[in-house]
Coordinates of C-alpha atoms in Angstrom, one line a residue:
Chain A
M1474 CA 94.7 117.5 143.3
S1475 CA 91.8 115.6 145.6
L1476 CA 93.2 111.9 144.9
D1477 CA 96.2 112.7 146.6
R1478 CA 94.2 112.6 149.9
L1479 CA 92.8 109.4 148.8
I1480 CA 96.4 107.8 148.3
E1481 CA 97.6 109.0 151.0
K1482 CA 94.4 107.8 153.3
I1483 CA 95.1 104.1 151.4
V1484 CA 98.8 104.1 152.6
K1485 CA 97.9 105.0 155.8
T1486 CA 95.4 102.2 156.0
Q1487 CA 97.0 99.3 154.6
N1488 CA 93.7 99.4 152.5
P1489 CA 92.5 99.8 148.6
S1490 CA 89.1 99.3 149.3
V1491 CA 85.9 100.7 149.3
V1492 CA 82.6 100.4 151.2
G1493 CA 79.9 101.7 148.8
L1494 CA 76.6 103.2 150.8
D1495 CA 73.9 102.2 148.7
P1496 CA 71.3 101.3 151.8
S1497 CA 68.0 100.4 150.0
L1498 CA 65.8 99.2 153.3
D1499 CA 65.7 95.3 152.7
L1500 CA 69.2 95.9 153.5
I1501 CA 68.8 97.7 156.5
P1502 CA 67.8 95.6 160.2
E1503 CA 64.3 95.0 161.2
F1504 CA 65.6 96.9 165.0
I1505 CA 66.5 100.3 163.0
K1506 CA 63.7 100.2 160.9
Q1507 CA 61.6 99.7 163.8
K1508 CA 62.7 102.2 165.8
A1509 CA 62.5 104.9 163.3
Y1510 CA 59.1 104.0 162.0
D1511 CA 58.3 103.9 165.7
K1512 CA 59.6 107.8 166.0
Y1513 CA 58.4 109.2 162.9
G1514 CA 56.0 107.0 161.3
E1515 CA 56.4 104.3 158.0
N1516 CA 56.8 106.9 155.7
P1517 CA 60.1 109.1 153.8
K1518 CA 61.1 110.8 157.0
G1519 CA 61.4 107.3 158.7
M1520 CA 62.7 105.6 156.3
A1521 CA 65.4 108.6 156.4
K1522 CA 66.2 108.4 159.6
A1523 CA 67.3 103.9 159.4
V1524 CA 69.0 104.9 156.4
Y1525 CA 71.7 107.6 158.5
K1526 CA 71.9 105.5 161.3
F1527 CA 72.8 102.5 159.3
N1528 CA 75.5 104.4 158.2
K1529 CA 76.2 105.8 160.8
G1530 CA 77.1 102.2 162.7
L1531 CA 78.5 101.4 159.6
I1532 CA 81.2 104.6 159.4
D1533 CA 82.0 103.9 163.3
E1534 CA 83.1 100.3 162.6
L1535 CA 84.3 100.9 159.4
Y1536 CA 86.9 104.8 159.6
G1537 CA 89.5 102.7 161.4
I1538 CA 90.5 100.0 159.4
V1539 CA 88.5 101.6 155.2
P1540 CA 90.1 104.9 153.6
A1541 CA 86.6 106.2 151.3
V1542 CA 82.9 105.6 152.0
K1543 CA 81.2 105.8 148.0
P1544 CA 77.8 106.6 148.8
Q1545 CA 75.3 105.7 145.5
L1546 CA 73.2 108.8 145.8
A1547 CA 70.2 106.9 143.8
F1548 CA 69.3 105.0 147.1
Y1549 CA 68.8 108.8 148.5
E1550 CA 66.4 109.9 146.4
A1551 CA 64.9 107.4 146.3
L1552 CA 63.5 108.9 149.6
G1553 CA 63.5 112.2 148.2
V1554 CA 64.4 115.0 149.7
E1555 CA 64.2 113.4 153.0
G1556 CA 66.8 111.0 151.7
V1557 CA 68.9 114.1 150.5
K1558 CA 68.9 114.7 154.2
A1559 CA 70.2 111.6 155.0
F1560 CA 72.9 112.0 152.0
V1561 CA 74.0 114.9 153.4
K1562 CA 74.3 114.2 157.1
T1563 CA 75.9 110.7 156.3
T1564 CA 78.7 112.6 153.8
E1565 CA 78.4 115.0 156.7
Y1566 CA 79.7 112.4 160.0
A1567 CA 81.8 110.2 157.5
K1568 CA 84.6 113.3 156.8
S1569 CA 83.8 114.8 160.0
K1570 CA 85.7 110.8 160.9
G1571 CA 87.9 111.5 158.1
M1572 CA 87.1 109.1 155.6
F1573 CA 87.4 110.3 152.2
I1574 CA 84.1 110.6 150.3
I1575 CA 83.4 109.3 146.5
A1576 CA 79.8 110.6 146.0
D1577 CA 78.4 108.0 143.8
A1578 CA 76.1 110.3 141.1
K1579 CA 77.0 109.4 137.5
R1580 CA 76.3 113.2 136.8
G1581 CA 77.3 114.5 132.9
D1582 CA 76.0 117.5 131.7
I1583 CA 77.4 120.3 130.1
G1584 CA 78.6 123.8 130.2
S1585 CA 76.7 125.9 133.3
T1586 CA 74.6 122.7 134.3
A1587 CA 78.1 120.8 134.4
E1588 CA 79.4 123.8 136.7
A1589 CA 75.6 123.0 138.4
Y1590 CA 76.6 119.5 138.9
A1591 CA 80.0 120.2 140.3
T1592 CA 79.0 123.0 142.6
A1593 CA 76.6 120.8 144.1
F1594 CA 78.7 117.9 145.0
L1595 CA 82.6 119.7 144.1
G1596 CA 81.8 122.8 145.9
G1597 CA 82.2 122.0 149.5
S1598 CA 78.9 124.0 150.7
A1599 CA 75.6 121.9 149.4
F1600 CA 77.0 118.5 149.5
Q1601 CA 80.5 116.7 150.8
A1602 CA 82.4 114.6 148.0
D1603 CA 85.7 114.5 147.9
A1604 CA 85.7 113.1 144.6
L1605 CA 82.1 112.6 142.2
T1606 CA 81.6 109.5 139.5
V1607 CA 81.0 111.0 136.2
N1608 CA 79.5 110.0 132.7
A1609 CA 81.1 111.2 130.0
Y1610 CA 79.0 110.6 126.8
L1611 CA 78.5 113.8 126.1
G1612 CA 82.5 114.9 125.4
T1613 CA 85.0 117.0 126.8
D1614 CA 82.1 119.7 127.6
G1615 CA 80.8 117.6 129.8
V1616 CA 83.8 117.4 132.2
K1617 CA 85.9 120.3 132.1
P1618 CA 84.1 122.4 133.8
F1619 CA 83.7 119.6 136.6
I1620 CA 87.8 119.3 136.1
N1621 CA 87.4 123.3 137.1
T1622 CA 86.0 122.9 140.3
C1623 CA 88.6 120.3 141.0
K1624 CA 91.3 122.8 140.5
T1625 CA 90.4 125.3 142.6
N1626 CA 88.2 122.7 145.7
D1627 CA 90.6 120.2 145.5
K1628 CA 88.9 117.1 144.9
G1629 CA 89.2 115.1 141.7
I1630 CA 86.4 113.0 139.7
F1631 CA 86.0 109.1 138.5
V1632 CA 84.7 108.4 134.5
L1633 CA 83.2 105.7 133.6
V1634 CA 85.3 104.0 131.3
K1635 CA 84.4 100.0 131.5
T1636 CA 81.3 99.6 133.7
S1637 CA 81.5 96.6 135.9
N1638 CA 77.9 94.9 134.3
P1639 CA 76.8 92.4 131.7
S1640 CA 76.0 94.3 129.4
S1641 CA 78.0 97.6 129.6
G1642 CA 80.4 95.9 126.2
E1643 CA 77.3 96.4 123.7
L1644 CA 78.4 100.6 123.7
Q1645 CA 81.3 100.4 125.3
D1646 CA 83.0 97.8 123.5
R1647 CA 82.2 98.6 119.7
R1648 CA 85.2 98.7 117.8
T1649 CA 86.0 102.5 116.3
A1650 CA 86.9 102.2 112.6
C1651 CA 90.2 102.6 111.1
G1652 CA 91.6 105.6 108.8
M1653 CA 87.6 107.2 109.2
P1654 CA 87.6 110.3 109.1
A1655 CA 86.3 110.7 112.9
S1656 CA 89.3 108.5 114.3
P1657 CA 91.8 109.3 112.0
E1658 CA 94.3 107.1 114.5
A1659 CA 96.2 104.2 113.0
E1660 CA 94.6 101.7 115.3
S1661 CA 91.3 100.3 115.5
K1662 CA 89.9 101.1 119.5
A1663 CA 87.0 99.7 121.3
V1664 CA 84.5 102.8 122.8
Y1665 CA 85.8 102.0 126.5
E1666 CA 89.9 102.5 125.1
I1667 CA 89.0 106.1 123.2
M1668 CA 86.9 106.5 126.9
G1669 CA 89.9 106.3 128.2
D1670 CA 92.3 108.2 126.0
M1671 CA 89.6 110.8 126.8
V1672 CA 90.2 110.5 130.4
A1673 CA 94.1 110.5 130.2
K1674 CA 94.0 113.8 128.4
W1675 CA 91.6 115.7 130.5
G1676 CA 93.8 114.3 133.5
E1677 CA 96.8 116.4 132.3
D1678 CA 95.0 119.2 133.7
L1679 CA 95.0 117.9 137.9
P1680 CA 98.3 116.4 138.4
G1681 CA 98.9 114.8 141.4
K1682 CA 102.0 114.3 143.9
Y1683 CA 102.3 111.2 143.4
M1684 CA 101.8 109.2 140.0
Y1685 CA 97.8 110.0 139.9
N1686 CA 96.1 112.8 138.5
G1687 CA 92.2 113.6 140.1
V1688 CA 90.4 112.1 137.5
G1689 CA 90.1 108.5 138.0
A1690 CA 88.4 105.6 136.0
V1691 CA 86.0 103.0 136.2
V1692 CA 86.9 100.1 135.2
G1693 CA 85.1 96.8 136.8
A1694 CA 86.8 93.9 138.0
T1695 CA 84.1 91.9 136.0
Y1696 CA 86.9 92.0 133.2
P1697 CA 89.8 91.5 133.9
E1698 CA 92.2 91.7 130.7
Q1699 CA 90.5 95.5 130.3
I1700 CA 91.6 95.6 133.9
K1701 CA 95.1 94.8 132.2
Q1702 CA 94.8 97.0 129.2
L1703 CA 94.0 99.7 130.8
R1704 CA 96.3 100.1 133.4
A1705 CA 99.3 99.3 130.5
K1706 CA 97.8 102.4 128.5
L1707 CA 96.9 105.3 131.6
P1708 CA 100.6 104.8 133.7
N1709 CA 98.7 108.0 135.0
T1710 CA 95.2 107.3 135.7
F1711 CA 94.1 106.2 139.6
F1712 CA 91.1 103.2 139.3
L1713 CA 87.6 103.1 141.3
V1714 CA 87.2 99.3 140.2
P1715 CA 83.6 98.4 141.0
G1716 CA 81.3 94.6 140.6
Y1717 CA 84.0 92.7 143.1
G1718 CA 82.2 89.6 144.9
A1719 CA 78.7 89.9 144.6
Q1720 CA 79.1 91.0 140.7
G1721 CA 81.5 88.5 140.0
G1722 CA 84.8 90.2 140.2
T1723 CA 87.8 88.2 142.3
A1724 CA 90.7 90.3 143.7
Q1725 CA 93.0 88.3 141.6
D1726 CA 90.9 89.5 138.6
L1727 CA 91.2 92.6 139.7
A1728 CA 94.6 92.4 140.9
A1729 CA 96.6 94.6 137.8
A1730 CA 94.6 97.2 138.2
F1731 CA 97.9 98.3 140.8
D1732 CA 101.1 99.0 140.4
K1733 CA 104.4 97.7 141.5
N1734 CA 104.4 100.2 144.6
G1735 CA 100.7 98.3 145.4
L1736 CA 99.1 102.5 144.1
G1737 CA 96.4 102.7 141.3
G1738 CA 93.3 101.4 142.3
I1739 CA 90.5 101.2 145.0
V1740 CA 87.8 98.4 145.2
N1741 CA 84.7 98.6 145.9
S1742 CA 82.3 96.7 147.4
S1743 CA 78.9 97.6 149.0
R1744 CA 76.0 95.5 149.9
G1745 CA 78.7 92.8 150.2
I1746 CA 80.0 94.7 153.3
I1747 CA 77.2 96.8 155.0
A1748 CA 74.4 93.4 154.4
A1749 CA 77.5 91.0 155.6
Y1750 CA 75.4 90.3 158.6
K1751 CA 72.8 88.6 156.2
K1752 CA 75.8 86.2 155.0
E1753 CA 77.1 85.0 158.2
N1754 CA 73.5 85.6 159.7
C1755 CA 74.4 87.0 163.2
D1756 CA 72.6 88.8 164.6
E1757 CA 71.2 92.0 163.2
H1758 CA 72.5 94.0 166.0
D1759 CA 76.1 92.9 165.2
Y1760 CA 75.5 94.5 161.4
A1761 CA 77.9 96.5 161.6
K1762 CA 80.6 94.9 163.5
A1763 CA 79.8 92.2 160.3
A1764 CA 80.4 94.5 157.9
Y1765 CA 83.8 95.2 159.4
R1766 CA 84.8 91.3 159.5
E1767 CA 83.7 91.2 156.1
A1768 CA 85.8 94.3 155.4
I1769 CA 88.9 93.0 156.9
R1770 CA 88.5 89.6 155.1
M1771 CA 88.1 91.9 151.8
R1772 CA 91.2 94.1 152.4
D1773 CA 94.0 90.4 153.7
D1774 CA 92.1 88.9 150.2
I1775 CA 93.1 92.1 148.1
M1776 CA 96.3 92.5 150.0
K1777 CA 98.0 89.0 149.1
Y1778 CA 98.2 90.5 144.8
V1779 CA 99.1 93.8 146.0
G1780 CA 101.7 93.8 148.1
E1781 CA 102.9 96.3 150.8
I1782 CA 101.2 99.8 149.3
R1783 CA 103.9 102.9 149.0
I1784 CA 104.2 106.2 148.1
Chain B
M968 CA 52.4 105.0 128.3
S969 CA 53.3 108.5 129.5
L970 CA 55.1 109.6 126.1
D971 CA 51.2 109.4 125.2
R972 CA 50.1 112.2 127.1
L973 CA 52.9 114.8 126.5
I974 CA 51.7 114.2 122.9
E975 CA 48.2 114.8 123.0
K976 CA 49.1 117.5 125.4
I977 CA 50.8 119.4 122.4
V978 CA 48.6 118.8 120.0
K979 CA 46.3 120.3 122.1
T980 CA 48.6 123.6 122.4
Q981 CA 49.5 123.0 119.2
N982 CA 52.8 124.0 120.5
P983 CA 55.7 121.2 120.4
S984 CA 57.9 123.4 122.4
V985 CA 59.6 122.9 126.6
V986 CA 60.2 125.0 128.6
G987 CA 64.0 124.4 130.8
L988 CA 63.5 125.2 133.7
D989 CA 67.3 125.6 135.1
P990 CA 67.0 128.5 137.1
S991 CA 70.4 129.3 137.8
L992 CA 70.8 132.5 140.2
D993 CA 72.1 135.1 137.7
L994 CA 68.6 134.4 135.8
I995 CA 66.2 135.2 138.9
P996 CA 65.5 138.9 138.6
E997 CA 66.2 141.4 141.6
F998 CA 63.1 141.6 143.4
I999 CA 62.5 138.2 143.9
K1000 CA 65.3 137.3 145.2
Q1001 CA 65.8 140.7 147.4
K1002 CA 62.1 139.6 148.9
A1003 CA 63.3 136.0 149.3
Y1004 CA 66.7 137.2 151.2
D1005 CA 64.7 140.0 153.3
K1006 CA 62.7 136.6 155.1
Y1007 CA 64.9 133.8 154.7
G1008 CA 68.3 135.5 154.0
E1009 CA 71.3 135.2 151.8
N1010 CA 71.5 131.7 152.0
P1011 CA 70.3 128.0 150.0
K1012 CA 66.9 128.4 151.9
G1013 CA 66.7 132.3 150.5
M1014 CA 68.0 131.2 147.9
A1015 CA 65.7 128.1 147.0
K1016 CA 63.4 129.9 147.9
A1017 CA 63.7 132.7 144.7
V1018 CA 63.6 129.9 142.9
Y1019 CA 60.6 128.8 143.0
K1020 CA 58.9 131.8 142.9
F1021 CA 60.7 132.3 139.9
N1022 CA 59.3 129.4 139.0
K1023 CA 55.9 129.5 140.1
G1024 CA 55.5 133.0 138.3
L1025 CA 56.7 131.2 134.8
I1026 CA 54.1 128.6 135.5
D1027 CA 51.4 130.6 135.9
E1028 CA 52.2 132.4 132.7
L1029 CA 52.8 129.4 130.6
Y1030 CA 51.0 126.4 131.5
G1031 CA 48.1 127.7 128.6
I1032 CA 50.7 127.7 126.1
V1033 CA 53.0 125.3 126.7
P1034 CA 52.5 121.8 127.2
A1035 CA 55.8 120.9 129.4
V1036 CA 58.3 121.7 131.6
K1037 CA 62.0 120.8 131.6
P1038 CA 64.0 121.1 135.1
Q1039 CA 67.5 120.5 134.9
L1040 CA 68.0 118.7 138.5
A1041 CA 72.0 120.3 138.8
F1042 CA 70.2 123.5 139.3
Y1043 CA 67.9 122.5 142.0
E1044 CA 70.6 120.0 143.2
A1045 CA 73.6 123.1 143.9
L1046 CA 71.2 124.8 146.3
G1047 CA 71.2 121.5 148.5
V1048 CA 68.2 120.5 150.5
E1049 CA 67.0 123.7 150.0
G1050 CA 67.4 123.0 146.0
V1051 CA 65.6 120.1 145.9
K1052 CA 62.6 120.8 148.2
A1053 CA 62.1 123.8 145.3
F1054 CA 62.2 120.9 142.1
V1055 CA 60.0 119.0 144.3
K1056 CA 57.1 122.2 144.9
T1057 CA 58.3 123.4 141.2
T1058 CA 57.0 119.8 139.8
E1059 CA 53.9 119.6 142.1
Y1060 CA 53.1 123.4 141.1
A1061 CA 54.1 122.4 137.0
K1062 CA 51.3 119.2 138.0
S1063 CA 48.6 120.8 139.3
K1064 CA 49.2 123.0 136.2
G1065 CA 48.2 120.0 134.0
M1066 CA 52.0 120.3 132.7
F1067 CA 54.0 117.2 131.4
I1068 CA 57.5 117.1 133.3
I1069 CA 60.5 116.1 132.0
A1070 CA 63.1 115.9 135.4
D1071 CA 66.6 116.4 133.2
A1072 CA 68.3 114.3 135.7
K1073 CA 70.5 112.2 133.0
R1074 CA 70.8 109.2 135.5
G1075 CA 72.3 106.2 134.1
D1076 CA 73.3 103.3 136.8
I1077 CA 72.6 99.5 136.8
G1078 CA 70.5 96.6 138.6
S1079 CA 68.9 98.3 141.7
T1080 CA 70.8 101.4 141.7
A1081 CA 68.5 102.9 138.4
E1082 CA 65.5 100.9 139.9
A1083 CA 66.3 103.3 142.8
Y1084 CA 67.1 106.2 140.2
A1085 CA 63.6 105.2 138.5
T1086 CA 61.5 105.3 141.6
A1087 CA 62.8 108.6 142.4
F1088 CA 62.0 110.1 139.5
L1089 CA 59.3 108.2 137.9
G1090 CA 57.9 106.1 140.9
G1091 CA 55.1 109.2 141.9
S1092 CA 56.2 109.4 145.4
A1093 CA 59.5 110.9 145.4
F1094 CA 60.2 114.0 143.1
Q1095 CA 57.0 114.3 140.7
A1096 CA 57.7 113.2 137.0
D1097 CA 56.6 112.0 133.5
A1098 CA 59.2 111.5 132.1
L1099 CA 63.2 111.6 132.9
T1100 CA 66.6 112.1 131.0
V1101 CA 69.0 108.8 130.9
N1102 CA 72.8 108.3 129.8
A1103 CA 72.8 105.0 128.6
Y1104 CA 76.5 104.5 128.4
L1105 CA 76.4 101.2 130.5
G1106 CA 73.7 99.7 128.0
T1107 CA 71.2 97.7 128.2
D1108 CA 71.1 97.3 132.2
G1109 CA 71.1 100.8 132.7
V1110 CA 67.7 100.7 130.5
K1111 CA 65.9 98.3 131.6
P1112 CA 64.8 98.9 135.3
F1113 CA 63.2 102.5 134.5
I1114 CA 61.6 100.8 131.5
N1115 CA 59.6 98.2 134.0
T1116 CA 59.5 101.4 135.8
C1117 CA 57.7 103.2 133.6
K1118 CA 55.0 99.8 132.1
T1119 CA 53.6 99.9 135.7
N1120 CA 53.5 104.1 136.5
D1121 CA 52.8 105.3 132.4
K1122 CA 55.7 107.0 132.1
G1123 CA 58.5 107.6 129.5
I1124 CA 62.2 108.1 128.7
F1125 CA 64.2 110.5 127.3
V1126 CA 67.9 108.4 125.9
L1127 CA 71.3 110.7 125.1
V1128 CA 71.7 109.4 121.5
K1129 CA 73.1 112.9 119.8
T1130 CA 74.0 115.5 122.1
S1131 CA 74.2 119.6 121.4
N1132 CA 77.1 120.6 122.5
P1133 CA 80.4 120.9 120.5
S1134 CA 82.4 117.9 121.4
S1135 CA 79.5 115.5 121.3
G1136 CA 81.3 114.0 118.6
E1137 CA 84.2 113.3 120.3
L1138 CA 82.6 110.2 121.3
Q1139 CA 78.9 110.0 119.6
D1140 CA 80.7 110.1 116.5
R1141 CA 83.6 107.7 116.6
R1142 CA 82.7 105.0 114.0
T1143 CA 82.4 101.5 114.4
A1144 CA 84.2 99.2 112.4
C1145 CA 82.1 96.6 109.7
G1146 CA 83.4 92.8 110.2
M1147 CA 85.3 94.0 113.9
P1148 CA 84.0 90.6 116.3
A1149 CA 81.5 92.8 118.6
S1150 CA 80.5 94.9 115.5
P1151 CA 79.3 91.9 113.2
E1152 CA 76.5 93.7 111.1
A1153 CA 78.1 95.0 108.1
E1154 CA 77.6 98.9 108.4
S1155 CA 79.9 100.8 109.3
K1156 CA 78.1 103.0 112.0
A1157 CA 78.2 106.1 114.3
V1158 CA 78.2 105.4 118.1
Y1159 CA 75.5 107.7 118.2
E1160 CA 73.8 105.4 115.5
I1161 CA 74.8 102.5 118.1
M1162 CA 72.6 104.4 121.0
G1163 CA 69.7 105.5 118.2
D1164 CA 69.8 101.2 117.7
M1165 CA 69.8 100.3 121.1
V1166 CA 66.7 103.2 121.8
A1167 CA 64.1 102.0 119.1
K1168 CA 64.9 97.8 120.2
W1169 CA 64.4 99.1 124.0
G1170 CA 60.7 101.5 122.8
E1171 CA 59.7 97.7 121.4
D1172 CA 58.9 97.4 125.5
L1173 CA 56.5 100.7 125.6
P1174 CA 54.3 100.9 122.7
G1175 CA 52.2 104.1 122.8
K1176 CA 48.9 104.5 121.2
Y1177 CA 49.7 107.2 118.3
M1178 CA 52.7 105.8 116.2
Y1179 CA 55.9 107.2 119.6
N1180 CA 57.0 104.5 122.3
G1181 CA 58.0 105.4 125.8
V1182 CA 61.2 105.2 125.1
G1183 CA 62.4 108.6 123.2
A1184 CA 66.2 109.8 122.3
V1185 CA 67.9 112.9 122.4
V1186 CA 68.7 115.2 119.3
G1187 CA 70.7 118.5 119.4
A1188 CA 68.5 120.9 117.4
T1189 CA 72.5 121.4 116.6
Y1190 CA 73.3 118.9 114.5
P1191 CA 69.8 119.3 111.1
E1192 CA 71.9 115.8 109.5
Q1193 CA 71.8 113.7 112.2
I1194 CA 68.2 115.1 112.8
K1195 CA 67.5 114.0 109.6
Q1196 CA 69.2 110.8 109.2
L1197 CA 67.9 109.6 113.3
R1198 CA 64.2 110.6 112.2
A1199 CA 64.8 108.1 108.6
K1200 CA 65.6 105.8 110.8
L1201 CA 63.7 105.9 114.3
P1202 CA 60.1 106.4 113.1
N1203 CA 58.6 105.0 115.9
T1204 CA 61.4 107.1 118.7
F1205 CA 60.1 110.8 120.4
F1206 CA 62.3 113.5 120.0
L1207 CA 64.0 115.9 123.1
V1208 CA 65.0 118.9 120.7
P1209 CA 67.7 120.7 122.9
G1210 CA 69.7 123.8 120.9
Y1211 CA 67.5 125.9 120.3
G1212 CA 68.2 129.7 120.6
A1213 CA 70.9 130.3 122.8
Q1214 CA 72.9 127.6 121.8
G1215 CA 72.4 128.1 118.1
G1216 CA 69.8 125.8 116.3
T1217 CA 67.3 127.5 114.4
A1218 CA 63.4 125.8 113.5
Q1219 CA 64.9 125.4 110.1
D1220 CA 68.0 123.0 111.4
L1221 CA 64.9 120.8 113.3
A1222 CA 62.6 121.0 111.1
A1223 CA 63.2 117.1 110.3
A1224 CA 62.2 116.5 113.5
F1225 CA 58.9 115.9 112.4
D1226 CA 56.8 113.1 110.7
K1227 CA 53.8 114.3 108.3
N1228 CA 51.6 115.3 111.1
G1229 CA 53.2 117.5 113.1
L1230 CA 54.8 114.4 115.3
G1231 CA 57.5 113.6 116.4
G1232 CA 60.0 115.9 118.5
I1233 CA 59.8 118.5 121.1
V1234 CA 62.3 121.6 121.6
N1235 CA 63.5 122.7 124.5
S1236 CA 64.4 126.2 125.2
S1237 CA 65.7 127.5 128.1
R1238 CA 67.5 130.4 129.7
G1239 CA 66.1 131.8 126.1
I1240 CA 62.4 132.0 127.7
I1241 CA 63.1 132.3 131.5
A1242 CA 65.1 135.0 130.6
A1243 CA 63.6 136.3 127.6
Y1244 CA 63.3 140.1 130.0
K1245 CA 66.9 140.2 129.9
K1246 CA 67.5 140.1 126.2
E1247 CA 63.7 142.6 125.8
N1248 CA 65.6 144.5 128.3
C1249 CA 61.9 145.2 129.8
D1250 CA 60.7 145.7 133.5
E1251 CA 62.4 142.9 135.7
H1252 CA 59.1 142.7 137.3
D1253 CA 57.7 141.8 133.8
Y1254 CA 59.9 139.2 133.2
A1255 CA 56.5 136.3 132.9
K1256 CA 55.2 138.3 131.0
A1257 CA 58.6 138.0 128.3
A1258 CA 58.6 134.9 129.1
Y1259 CA 55.0 134.4 128.1
R1260 CA 56.2 137.0 124.9
E1261 CA 59.2 134.7 124.3
A1262 CA 57.4 131.5 124.1
I1263 CA 54.9 132.6 121.7
R1264 CA 57.5 133.5 119.3
M1265 CA 58.8 130.5 119.2
R1266 CA 56.4 128.7 118.9
D1267 CA 55.4 130.1 115.8
D1268 CA 59.0 130.4 114.9
I1269 CA 58.9 126.7 114.9
M1270 CA 55.4 125.6 113.5
K1271 CA 55.9 127.5 110.6
Y1272 CA 58.0 123.8 109.8
V1273 CA 55.8 121.8 111.8
G1274 CA 52.0 123.2 110.2
E1275 CA 48.9 121.7 111.8
I1276 CA 49.9 118.2 114.5
R1277 CA 47.6 115.8 114.4
I1278 CA 47.2 112.6 116.5

């Protein structure tokens, strides 16, 4: 299934990281915006053109060293139809460069609606993605239609388990009761553990060539104890790890996501990489090269804890 | 806040129901599809044109008697950029007819990403919606940015609490432990009750003119006991109630969503109304009138349990 291709790309690049393409306008260099606005106007069309130009420059620098990109749908939808066009062009371009595409859309619905989302993102015609992030608050009904599409189209999903944000514990850390009718198992578990167990079960329907199946889990770098615990409990679940860098997660924090072969996780950085030129304070024309330098730095930082990655 | 306008429209129409515009292609009459395909081809553009034409016909018949529409984003995204255009045109048309628009997108993310989704759906320029459905698995961080946008733009949200699908209980019915560190309150609550409590708390930031604030809850008609319980516990939370009709929920099942003034809820029906012509087995050219007849039948069915609605 689809995460096999991600794993193979990670091994090839020896880089278990993914660049989040979250192009909010304030991160895009002025020279790109100005050129687009001069040609198309300072309107959604001009903004969307700037977004695509920005992304294309990043992809051109990064595709040789980074296995995957993770465009965040919200930043494209914020520009309406023109933004969605920029999303389509971005994914088509990243695909043409051989990158694995994780559409970060956190979709989740039931029955024919979930089928329609699966068609949209994983069906291969509307939008180009190799994997999709999914919110499974609705339970199995909200996940099975995605899995069915993954099966026929060689795609994967990442289900939110323990998210990286400060308030993720409000619901996800709640401990469920032992011996109550709705949770007959003896052990008391947190909500995120229940979700992790479901993810592992769903994954059995999408076996992979290597250790990991096609139903991954989103587990935040900001919660190292939970990463460790979930890695031990979910040996066949691949982790998408947000929260590195800007949100405070360190390479050491997330090291436990990886197995002895250096597999098992891919770490996301969004603005840390795409807006590296701001932090470097270099010429903004140099934004893509700054992203390259930061991607290398991030790779080396993580690889200190991972060692050689092999299948 | 925005749900005030919904409440006023419900009172005006004396109809607490919303029509789900979930235009999967198999529900669209052949004559509409054929005309669009002849002109634009049997491709995403032709399909999206058929979707809009179908929706427009429904809105023309329904706007006088139904207060709101709830387009489900998945069915538009399944047609890619062209589908998103059809979503935009549908919402603009429904708005021009004075209907309240609930974008059923179940979005949910954190920080600047949630802000971008809020801008997209509730910001007033990208997409036209008066309210948005939100999945709050990520906790307060994933909801506050939506509430901030609602405040400035007079909009509302509906957060998933107890969904209508068969497997909703897998996570939502799990009982949390009493006296455990993460849930110090004495009472053991189900996950959906925890979510309900959070919804009530978030709603305090968006007070309304009437009893109900701007943070509503999605509560399925298929779980009458939970509707009753949540109505008692959340007196200021407006309910969006899916699951009527096709999914098995009856008017009697959902009667407890309403208060003594007939307020407190709005009931959704999607294919039950938009594909009523199939059930009636009438001429497909008559699809919009069949939808009208079914909308009246549904209204009368629910109003038997609601009585006069007043503010």
